[in-house]
Amino acid sequence: MDAALLLVLGLLAQSLCLSLGVPGQRRPTTLYPWRRAPAPSRVRRAWVIPPISVSENHKRLPYPLVQIKSDKQQLGSVIYSIQGPGVDEEPRGVFSIDKFTGKVFLNATLDREKTDRFRLRAFALDLGGSTLEDPTDLEIVVVDQNDNRPAFLQEAFTGRVLEGAAPGTYVTRAEATDADDPETDNAALRFSILQQGGPELFSIDELTGEIRTVQVGLDREVVAVYNLTLQVADMSGDGLTATASAIITLDDINDNAPEFTRDEFFLEATEAISGVDVGRLEVEDRDLPGSPNWVARFTILEGDPDGQFTIRTDPKTNEGVLSIVKALDYESCEHYELKVLVQNEAPLQAAAPRAERSQAKVRVHVQDTNEPPVFQENPLRTSLAEGAPPGTLVAIFSAWDPDTEQLQRLSYSKDYDPEDWLQVDAATGRIQTQRVLSPVSPFLKGGWYRAIVLAQDDAPQPRTATGTLSIEILEVNDHAPVLALPPPGSLCSEPHQGPGLLLGATDEDLPPHGAPFHFQLSPRLPELGRNWSLSQVNVSHARLRPRNQVPEGLHRLSLLLRDSGQPPQQREQPLNVTVCRCGQDGVCLPGAAALLAGGTGLSLGALVIVLASALLLLVLVLLVALRARFRQQSRGKGLLHGPQDDLRDNVLNYDEQGGGEEDQDAYDISQLRHPTALSLPLGPPPLRRDAPQSRLHPQPPRALPTSPLDIADFISDGLEAADSDPSVPPYDTALIYDYEGDGSVAGTLSSILSSQGDEDQDYDYLRDWGPRFARLADMYGNPGSEQGARWDHGAREGLSPRAPLPRHRGRTA
């Protein structure tokens, strides 16, 4: 390569009359850039130095490139220098010059891919620094070497093409680059396919890198993806190489028709049920799953004239799912034979082979079940006049049983009848009224009454049907209009004074049996028409005025009101009108007779009723006050008379350290002296906690004693009743207040628990404590002894055995 370069430089130097160095020798090329050829006629410009070429990647450094000389001075008297990139500019130090000889040297390895040429300027000075020659340009060209491999832009190229594509169909393009000089063969690239993994179905353009199909036979169902190995080489295919891959995917076309897996399918379905799946129809398709070329669509060609079946596609399995959209009837048809066609969602390619099983037969057997009854008309709408009497026929709401092959009877009943207005015959479904329906019933919605009737068969597993009965209540004109509330105000006695009296009317009937109302003065009293006039204001109001001057005071009129119903209803109604003397403004004057008369429209009967009600209320208040006074006086008197310090009144507790809630207060014997005060307060009486709830029975009232001899028996009966009454504290109750352990030397004082001891108690020591404790000894003594006799006498006197002993803890009565 160096020899060729030097040869080129030699030829170039000879053509320019330059002195060139010989390749391989140390002596560089000598140039005289400032030499001028002698000419008698004109002055020639300086020589132009041609570019100097040097190969990149030169290894022998420093390498002499060229020698420049000036012929104006002798050798050794000229100073040479160069400037520019590679010398005093980046990259520095690449070139240098001998300042005395003018030789230019290459000092570093060149890379054409970084810098392809250098432009320098050469200078010639004398020893004193003066310019001998004008500066001249020196261009150094870096000659390219094939030192870079070509490179693909991608490691893998992808492309897509339809299966069955025609030869020459473009697929994709491979691209590569080379860093070498594009003007040389070092960057002349050529593409090729090294491997296809099968028959040669693709080709690549060696210059452009385009990949195309070369023959027919691309079938996605056989090979879906092709992986090609590509190669690119420089030097027009003979130099350095690089490889990459091309992945080509075949896109699916609908070149395979779907087919049933069987010619016939046998399924079963239950009658009287809709919206359920019966079975599945299996199909096969070789096209890409999930694509429109694979998705199956099913069509029922024959056997379903009423549209009772439908077939949908399962998106996962591509199977056809047969379902029922209209309930089947076993009695109408026991077997169905359907003819079904399957196709793809996308149209089939014209060149694709036809499927052998694109149609199949589907046989469906219907299973018989007990079906619910069916109402002949549901909902049933009928009408009935308002106020229909009991026993009026409403409708015959009958049903029929679709199970004709099963002998079953139907029965009818009500499921919803909020007013309990209707009566249903269980055998026939005949519906009639059993009472009069109130016209103001809250269950009348817009004049309609709704009821629900059930029909049920008598099968072992009965089925029920629900029927809705809607009854329109026809309005009947059965109410006459009445005057509204008595109008306020009075009438002026002069016809031309005041606005008159505005009268209104109402009617309980609904339109069209109500307004407009007709107002008329009673025809029975012709004199009313001579003194009074009625003018219609609107459909429900009229205005009353005097025709002539009428005297002041209360006037009783009679009006005839008539509605617009068919037939119309009318009513004659009295009206009291107060007439007064009015001023110019139409207002009653003060002191006029109208102010002293009764209110307009208030009849005498109404006044009597109001006064009678007030008088009756006053009498009731007086009776209640007298009864309360009598009860207070009766409480002040007692049935028993005796000294106030009767020992039977109380046993006082002086230092009580225990005791239950029921024994905190002593018994008040004054209650026995006033039997009339033993009445219980209002409300339920408080119950004893030790009494069961089941023993609560009301006590019958007792008759008061009629003589003093009966007082003792009355008291005894009262004590017995109180002991058995669970709503009052007991007279003798065993209560545990404080348990202090066993082994106490003191025995119990309870008259109830005293009999449970091992031996009788002796209370005679109580007599030593005084007369009051002697009484206790008598009360708690042996009933068979003298003390017991005295106790029995004390009981007859009304003493209570419940008095506690002082300072006793433990169990007490």
Tab-separated table of N, CA and C in Angstrom, residues 375-384 392-398 412-425 429-434 437 443-445 447-455 465-473:
chain	number	residue	atom	x	y	z
A	375	PHE	N	-103.389	-17.995	34.498
A	375	PHE	CA	-104.622	-17.216	34.441
A	375	PHE	C	-104.914	-16.839	33.000
A	376	GLN	N	-106.182	-16.917	32.644
A	376	GLN	CA	-106.554	-16.631	31.267
A	376	GLN	C	-106.308	-15.172	30.914
A	377	GLU	N	-106.463	-14.296	31.879
A	377	GLU	CA	-106.194	-12.881	31.664
A	377	GLU	C	-105.514	-12.353	32.922
A	378	ASN	N	-104.293	-11.900	32.746
A	378	ASN	CA	-103.522	-11.456	33.911
A	378	ASN	C	-102.628	-10.274	33.492
A	379	PRO	N	-102.831	-9.120	34.080
A	379	PRO	CA	-103.795	-8.783	35.123
A	379	PRO	C	-105.213	-8.635	34.574
A	380	LEU	N	-106.162	-8.872	35.457
A	380	LEU	CA	-107.578	-8.757	35.101
A	380	LEU	C	-108.082	-7.405	35.598
A	381	ARG	N	-108.659	-6.648	34.674
A	381	ARG	CA	-109.200	-5.335	35.012
A	381	ARG	C	-110.714	-5.358	34.876
A	382	THR	N	-111.375	-4.845	35.888
A	382	THR	CA	-112.832	-4.779	35.890
A	382	THR	C	-113.243	-3.522	36.629
A	383	SER	N	-114.532	-3.254	36.658
A	383	SER	CA	-115.042	-2.046	37.308
A	383	SER	C	-116.250	-2.414	38.149
A	384	LEU	N	-116.498	-1.579	39.157
A	384	LEU	CA	-117.594	-1.796	40.090
A	384	LEU	C	-118.065	-0.442	40.577
A	392	THR	N	-122.050	-8.574	45.788
A	392	THR	CA	-122.007	-8.135	44.388
A	392	THR	C	-120.877	-8.865	43.657
A	393	LEU	N	-121.198	-9.408	42.488
A	393	LEU	CA	-120.202	-10.123	41.690
A	393	LEU	C	-119.194	-9.123	41.138
A	394	VAL	N	-117.918	-9.416	41.371
A	394	VAL	CA	-116.839	-8.574	40.853
A	394	VAL	C	-116.299	-9.147	39.548
A	395	ALA	N	-115.878	-10.405	39.557
A	395	ALA	CA	-115.326	-11.048	38.366
A	395	ALA	C	-115.158	-12.534	38.666
A	396	ILE	N	-114.950	-13.276	37.606
A	396	ILE	CA	-114.574	-14.690	37.727
A	396	ILE	C	-113.139	-14.781	37.230
A	397	PHE	N	-112.226	-14.891	38.182
A	397	PHE	CA	-110.789	-14.878	37.892
A	397	PHE	C	-110.308	-16.323	37.867
A	398	SER	N	-110.457	-16.974	36.735
A	398	SER	CA	-110.160	-18.399	36.637
A	398	SER	C	-108.841	-18.618	35.916
A	412	TYR	N	-108.466	-21.699	44.544
A	412	TYR	CA	-108.196	-20.267	44.506
A	412	TYR	C	-108.236	-19.701	45.924
A	413	SER	N	-107.421	-18.700	46.146
A	413	SER	CA	-107.374	-18.044	47.451
A	413	SER	C	-106.858	-16.622	47.260
A	414	LYS	N	-107.041	-15.826	48.316
A	414	LYS	CA	-106.552	-14.446	48.295
A	414	LYS	C	-105.131	-14.402	48.846
A	415	ASP	N	-104.330	-13.573	48.223
A	415	ASP	CA	-102.984	-13.325	48.738
A	415	ASP	C	-102.835	-11.891	49.243
A	416	TYR	N	-103.567	-10.978	48.640
A	416	TYR	CA	-103.477	-9.578	49.046
A	416	TYR	C	-104.835	-8.930	48.850
A	417	ASP	N	-105.436	-8.535	49.955
A	417	ASP	CA	-106.709	-7.820	49.961
A	417	ASP	C	-106.695	-6.936	51.195
A	418	PRO	N	-106.069	-5.775	51.131
A	418	PRO	CA	-105.814	-4.995	52.339
A	418	PRO	C	-107.064	-4.562	53.081
A	419	GLU	N	-108.179	-4.379	52.386
A	419	GLU	CA	-109.407	-3.967	53.057
A	419	GLU	C	-110.299	-5.146	53.421
A	420	ASP	N	-109.817	-6.388	53.113
A	420	ASP	CA	-110.642	-7.577	53.341
A	420	ASP	C	-112.046	-7.363	52.784
A	421	TRP	N	-112.057	-6.895	51.558
A	421	TRP	CA	-113.304	-6.500	50.905
A	421	TRP	C	-113.879	-7.623	50.047
A	422	LEU	N	-113.039	-8.489	49.554
A	422	LEU	CA	-113.441	-9.475	48.562
A	422	LEU	C	-113.527	-10.862	49.174
A	423	GLN	N	-114.321	-11.678	48.531
A	423	GLN	CA	-114.478	-13.090	48.902
A	423	GLN	C	-114.275	-13.925	47.645
A	424	VAL	N	-113.370	-14.905	47.715
A	424	VAL	CA	-113.009	-15.714	46.554
A	424	VAL	C	-113.530	-17.124	46.759
A	425	ASP	N	-114.244	-17.619	45.761
A	425	ASP	CA	-114.696	-19.000	45.792
A	425	ASP	C	-113.506	-19.906	45.483
A	429	GLY	N	-113.078	-19.652	41.522
A	429	GLY	CA	-112.420	-18.374	41.329
A	429	GLY	C	-113.391	-17.218	41.195
A	430	ARG	N	-114.653	-17.455	41.592
A	430	ARG	CA	-115.661	-16.381	41.534
A	430	ARG	C	-115.395	-15.412	42.675
A	431	ILE	N	-115.327	-14.141	42.347
A	431	ILE	CA	-114.989	-13.112	43.332
A	431	ILE	C	-116.187	-12.191	43.504
A	432	GLN	N	-116.581	-11.989	44.758
A	432	GLN	CA	-117.674	-11.075	45.074
A	432	GLN	C	-117.314	-10.288	46.323
A	433	THR	N	-118.070	-9.221	46.525
A	433	THR	CA	-117.812	-8.370	47.688
A	433	THR	C	-118.444	-9.002	48.922
A	434	GLN	N	-117.802	-8.782	50.073
A	434	GLN	CA	-118.368	-9.274	51.334
A	434	GLN	C	-118.741	-8.133	52.281
A	437	LEU	N	-117.218	-1.177	50.464
A	437	LEU	CA	-115.902	-0.560	50.517
A	437	LEU	C	-116.045	0.929	50.800
A	443	PHE	N	-106.429	2.536	50.450
A	443	PHE	CA	-105.936	1.607	49.431
A	443	PHE	C	-106.589	1.851	48.072
A	444	LEU	N	-107.399	2.894	47.986
A	444	LEU	CA	-107.934	3.319	46.699
A	444	LEU	C	-106.949	4.326	46.103
A	445	LYS	N	-106.249	3.921	45.080
A	445	LYS	CA	-105.248	4.756	44.437
A	445	LYS	C	-105.764	5.196	43.076
A	447	GLY	N	-108.748	5.866	42.287
A	447	GLY	CA	-109.998	5.205	41.956
A	447	GLY	C	-109.858	3.731	41.644
A	448	TRP	N	-108.681	3.148	41.853
A	448	TRP	CA	-108.446	1.727	41.573
A	448	TRP	C	-108.117	1.000	42.870
A	449	TYR	N	-108.658	-0.203	42.984
A	449	TYR	CA	-108.370	-1.085	44.122
A	449	TYR	C	-107.665	-2.320	43.569
A	450	ARG	N	-106.554	-2.691	44.215
A	450	ARG	CA	-105.726	-3.792	43.713
A	450	ARG	C	-105.741	-4.943	44.694
A	451	ALA	N	-105.954	-6.147	44.163
A	451	ALA	CA	-105.932	-7.377	44.956
A	451	ALA	C	-105.152	-8.432	44.189
A	452	ILE	N	-104.632	-9.412	44.912
A	452	ILE	CA	-103.846	-10.496	44.317
A	452	ILE	C	-104.512	-11.819	44.680
A	453	VAL	N	-104.716	-12.642	43.670
A	453	VAL	CA	-105.379	-13.941	43.820
A	453	VAL	C	-104.394	-15.035	43.427
A	454	LEU	N	-104.408	-16.135	44.173
A	454	LEU	CA	-103.550	-17.283	43.909
A	454	LEU	C	-104.368	-18.439	43.365
A	455	ALA	N	-103.779	-19.146	42.402
A	455	ALA	CA	-104.348	-20.386	41.875
A	455	ALA	C	-103.317	-21.485	42.073
A	465	ALA	N	-99.854	-20.055	40.857
A	465	ALA	CA	-99.829	-18.915	39.946
A	465	ALA	C	-100.399	-17.702	40.663
A	466	THR	N	-99.879	-16.554	40.334
A	466	THR	CA	-100.304	-15.305	40.958
A	466	THR	C	-100.999	-14.446	39.919
A	467	GLY	N	-102.203	-13.998	40.261
A	467	GLY	CA	-102.971	-13.136	39.372
A	467	GLY	C	-103.284	-11.818	40.049
A	468	THR	N	-103.218	-10.751	39.292
A	468	THR	CA	-103.492	-9.411	39.808
A	468	THR	C	-104.857	-8.966	39.324
A	469	LEU	N	-105.684	-8.565	40.272
A	469	LEU	CA	-107.038	-8.086	39.983
A	469	LEU	C	-107.088	-6.598	40.282
A	470	SER	N	-107.369	-5.806	39.268
A	470	SER	CA	-107.475	-4.353	39.415
A	470	SER	C	-108.930	-3.959	39.197
A	471	ILE	N	-109.525	-3.349	40.207
A	471	ILE	CA	-110.941	-2.997	40.188
A	471	ILE	C	-111.045	-1.481	40.178
A	472	GLU	N	-111.696	-0.963	39.171
A	472	GLU	CA	-111.947	0.467	39.104
A	472	GLU	C	-113.265	0.765	39.804
A	473	ILE	N	-113.218	1.605	40.806
A	473	ILE	CA	-114.416	1.979	41.554
A	473	ILE	C	-115.048	3.168	40.828
